[in-house]
Amino acid sequence: MDYSLQIISDYMPLFLKGTWVTVQLSFLAILFGTILGLFIGLGKMVKNPFIHLPCMWYISFFRGTPLLVQILLIHSALMPLFMKPPNVFISSVLALSLNAAAYIAEIFRAGIQSIDKGQMEAARSLGMNHVQAMKHVILPQASRRMIPPLGNEFIVLIKDSSLVSIIATPELMYYARAMMGQYYRPWEPYMTAALMYLILTLGMAFILSRIERKFVY
């Protein structure tokens, strides 16, 4: 196998540029996905069917269909309704956020429901309403249990961001494919991309492990 470091060196500025876009995509998707996931998770636990059913259908759709299909639908069918031509970065953030929200919603729901019901009853007996009890009693306890699965979801999200290269978002995998198309050499672009994704995920895992040690143990 003839492995050329020279063409990697030539393409490295583009790889770094793509990595920065990947970091931005992942950060925004984590932020928006977490916020949306919290509301959807809470909505799924509401007994009102007009709130519960849409949240349940949302989770079922985004967990039951491929992310690649969701990206193409959002960019090619949904975004043209709001902007022409659709912005690939916005389409990518939206698709990743909506997909992540479905999984994060289930993490929030499971974490909240894992807290003993007596905690809510005790908070209500102290004069708190439901929102106050959730804010001051239930969520602080549930958040400690949710940190590990949320961390796993964030790491998966970083890796899944590679799929947005299909709509020509100039992230890391986009430039790996461009390098492959220029040189017709698979090892250099894809191994370089794999290494850079590994660095990103290991960095995220390190940060999450520090958070987990501080708040869980």
Coordinates of C-alpha atoms in Angstrom, one line a residue:
M1 CA 0.0 0.0 0.0
D2 CA 1.5 3.3 -1.1
Y3 CA 0.4 5.8 1.5
S4 CA 1.2 9.5 0.6
L5 CA 1.6 12.0 3.3
Q6 CA 2.2 14.8 0.8
I7 CA -1.4 14.8 -0.5
I8 CA -2.7 14.8 3.1
S9 CA -0.5 17.8 3.8
D10 CA -1.8 19.6 0.8
Y11 CA -5.4 18.9 1.8
M12 CA -4.9 19.6 5.5
P13 CA -6.1 23.2 5.5
L14 CA -9.4 22.0 3.9
F15 CA -9.6 19.2 6.5
L16 CA -9.2 21.7 9.3
K17 CA -11.8 24.0 7.7
G18 CA -14.2 21.0 7.5
T19 CA -13.5 20.0 11.1
W20 CA -14.4 23.5 12.3
V21 CA -17.7 23.3 10.4
T22 CA -18.3 19.8 12.0
V23 CA -17.7 21.3 15.4
Q24 CA -20.1 24.1 14.8
L25 CA -22.8 21.7 13.4
S26 CA -22.4 19.4 16.4
F27 CA -22.5 22.2 19.0
L28 CA -25.6 23.8 17.5
A29 CA -27.4 20.5 17.0
I30 CA -26.6 19.5 20.6
L31 CA -27.8 22.8 21.9
F32 CA -31.1 22.9 19.9
G33 CA -31.7 19.2 20.2
T34 CA -31.4 19.3 24.0
I35 CA -33.8 22.2 24.4
L36 CA -36.3 20.7 22.0
G37 CA -35.8 17.2 23.4
L38 CA -36.6 18.4 26.9
F39 CA -39.9 19.9 25.9
I40 CA -40.9 16.9 23.8
G41 CA -39.9 14.5 26.6
L42 CA -42.1 16.5 29.0
G43 CA -44.9 16.6 26.5
K44 CA -44.9 12.9 26.1
M45 CA -45.5 12.5 29.8
V46 CA -48.5 14.8 29.8
K47 CA -51.9 13.1 29.9
N48 CA -53.5 15.5 27.6
P49 CA -53.7 13.6 24.2
F50 CA -53.4 16.8 22.2
I51 CA -49.9 17.2 23.6
H52 CA -49.0 13.6 24.3
L53 CA -49.8 12.2 20.9
P54 CA -47.9 14.7 18.7
C55 CA -44.8 14.2 20.9
M56 CA -45.1 10.4 20.7
W57 CA -45.6 10.6 16.9
Y58 CA -42.6 12.9 16.6
I59 CA -40.3 10.5 18.5
S60 CA -41.6 7.5 16.5
F61 CA -41.0 9.2 13.2
F62 CA -37.5 10.5 13.8
R63 CA -36.3 7.4 15.6
G64 CA -38.0 5.1 13.1
T65 CA -36.6 6.6 9.8
P66 CA -33.0 6.9 8.6
L67 CA -31.2 10.1 9.4
L68 CA -30.0 10.3 5.8
V69 CA -33.6 10.3 4.5
Q70 CA -34.5 13.0 7.0
I71 CA -31.6 15.2 5.9
L72 CA -32.6 14.9 2.2
L73 CA -36.3 15.6 3.0
I74 CA -35.5 18.6 5.1
H75 CA -33.0 20.1 2.6
S76 CA -34.8 19.2 -0.6
A77 CA -38.5 19.5 0.4
L78 CA -38.9 21.5 3.6
M79 CA -36.3 24.2 3.4
P80 CA -37.2 25.4 -0.1
L81 CA -40.6 26.5 1.4
F82 CA -38.7 29.0 3.5
M83 CA -35.7 30.0 1.5
K84 CA -34.5 29.6 -2.1
P85 CA -32.0 28.3 -2.6
P86 CA -31.9 26.5 0.8
N87 CA -28.8 27.1 2.9
V88 CA -27.0 23.8 3.4
F89 CA -25.6 24.7 6.9
I90 CA -29.1 25.6 8.2
S91 CA -30.6 22.5 6.7
S92 CA -27.8 20.4 8.3
V93 CA -28.3 22.0 11.8
L94 CA -32.1 21.6 11.5
A95 CA -31.9 17.9 10.5
L96 CA -29.4 17.0 13.1
S97 CA -31.3 18.9 15.8
L98 CA -34.6 17.4 15.0
N99 CA -33.2 13.9 14.9
A100 CA -31.2 14.3 18.1
A101 CA -34.3 15.8 19.9
A102 CA -36.2 12.5 19.5
Y103 CA -33.5 10.5 21.2
I104 CA -32.8 13.1 23.9
A105 CA -36.6 13.3 24.6
E106 CA -36.6 9.7 25.5
I107 CA -33.5 10.2 27.7
F108 CA -35.3 13.0 29.6
R109 CA -38.5 11.0 29.9
A110 CA -36.7 7.9 31.2
G111 CA -34.6 10.0 33.6
I112 CA -37.6 11.8 35.1
Q113 CA -39.7 8.7 35.4
S114 CA -36.8 6.9 37.2
I115 CA -37.3 9.3 40.2
D116 CA -39.5 7.8 42.8
K117 CA -43.1 9.2 42.7
G118 CA -42.8 10.0 46.4
Q119 CA -40.4 12.8 45.6
M120 CA -43.1 14.6 43.7
E121 CA -45.7 13.9 46.4
A122 CA -43.3 15.2 49.1
A123 CA -42.6 18.4 47.1
R124 CA -46.3 19.0 46.5
S125 CA -47.0 18.5 50.2
L126 CA -44.5 21.3 51.0
G127 CA -46.7 23.7 49.0
M128 CA -44.9 23.6 45.6
N129 CA -46.9 23.5 42.4
H130 CA -46.0 20.9 39.7
V131 CA -43.6 23.2 37.8
Q132 CA -41.8 24.2 41.0
A133 CA -41.5 20.5 42.0
M134 CA -40.1 19.6 38.6
K135 CA -37.6 22.5 38.7
H136 CA -36.3 22.2 42.2
V137 CA -36.8 18.5 43.1
I138 CA -37.2 16.1 40.2
L139 CA -35.0 17.6 37.4
P140 CA -31.9 18.1 39.7
Q141 CA -32.0 14.4 40.7
A142 CA -32.9 13.1 37.2
S143 CA -30.1 15.2 35.5
R144 CA -27.5 13.2 37.3
R145 CA -28.9 10.0 35.9
M146 CA -29.2 11.5 32.4
I147 CA -25.6 12.6 32.0
P148 CA -24.2 9.3 30.8
P149 CA -26.8 8.5 28.2
L150 CA -26.8 12.2 27.0
G151 CA -23.1 11.9 26.6
N152 CA -23.4 8.9 24.4
E153 CA -26.0 10.7 22.3
F154 CA -23.7 13.7 21.9
I155 CA -20.9 11.5 20.7
V156 CA -23.2 9.7 18.2
L157 CA -24.3 13.1 17.0
I158 CA -20.7 14.1 16.2
K159 CA -20.3 11.0 14.1
D160 CA -23.7 11.3 12.4
S161 CA -22.9 14.8 11.3
S162 CA -20.8 13.2 8.6
L163 CA -24.0 12.3 6.8
V164 CA -24.7 16.0 5.9
S165 CA -22.0 15.8 3.3
I166 CA -24.6 14.2 1.1
I167 CA -26.1 17.8 0.6
A168 CA -22.7 19.3 0.1
T169 CA -22.3 20.8 3.5
P170 CA -18.6 21.7 3.7
E171 CA -17.8 19.7 6.8
L172 CA -15.0 17.1 7.4
M173 CA -16.5 14.2 5.4
Y174 CA -17.2 16.5 2.5
Y175 CA -13.6 17.3 2.0
A176 CA -12.6 13.7 2.5
R177 CA -14.9 12.8 -0.4
A178 CA -13.5 15.7 -2.5
M179 CA -10.0 14.4 -1.9
M180 CA -11.1 10.9 -2.9
G181 CA -12.7 12.3 -6.1
Q182 CA -9.5 14.2 -7.0
Y183 CA -6.9 11.6 -6.3
Y184 CA -8.9 8.3 -6.4
R185 CA -7.0 7.2 -3.3
P186 CA -9.3 5.9 -0.5
W187 CA -6.8 5.4 2.3
E188 CA -5.5 8.9 2.7
P189 CA -8.8 10.9 2.8
Y190 CA -10.8 8.4 4.8
M191 CA -8.2 7.5 7.3
T192 CA -7.5 11.2 7.9
A193 CA -11.2 11.8 8.4
A194 CA -11.5 8.9 10.7
L195 CA -8.6 10.1 12.8
M196 CA -10.1 13.6 13.1
Y197 CA -13.5 12.2 14.1
L198 CA -11.7 10.1 16.6
I199 CA -10.0 13.2 18.1
L200 CA -13.4 15.0 18.3
T201 CA -15.2 12.1 19.9
L202 CA -12.4 11.4 22.4
G203 CA -12.3 15.1 23.3
M204 CA -16.1 15.0 23.9
A205 CA -15.8 11.8 25.9
F206 CA -13.1 13.4 28.1
I207 CA -15.2 16.5 28.8
L208 CA -18.3 14.4 29.6
S209 CA -16.3 12.1 31.9
R210 CA -15.2 15.2 33.9
I211 CA -18.8 16.4 34.1
E212 CA -19.9 12.9 35.1
R213 CA -17.3 12.7 37.9
K214 CA -18.3 16.1 39.2
F215 CA -22.1 15.6 39.2
V216 CA -22.8 11.9 39.4
Y217 CA -20.2 10.5 41.8

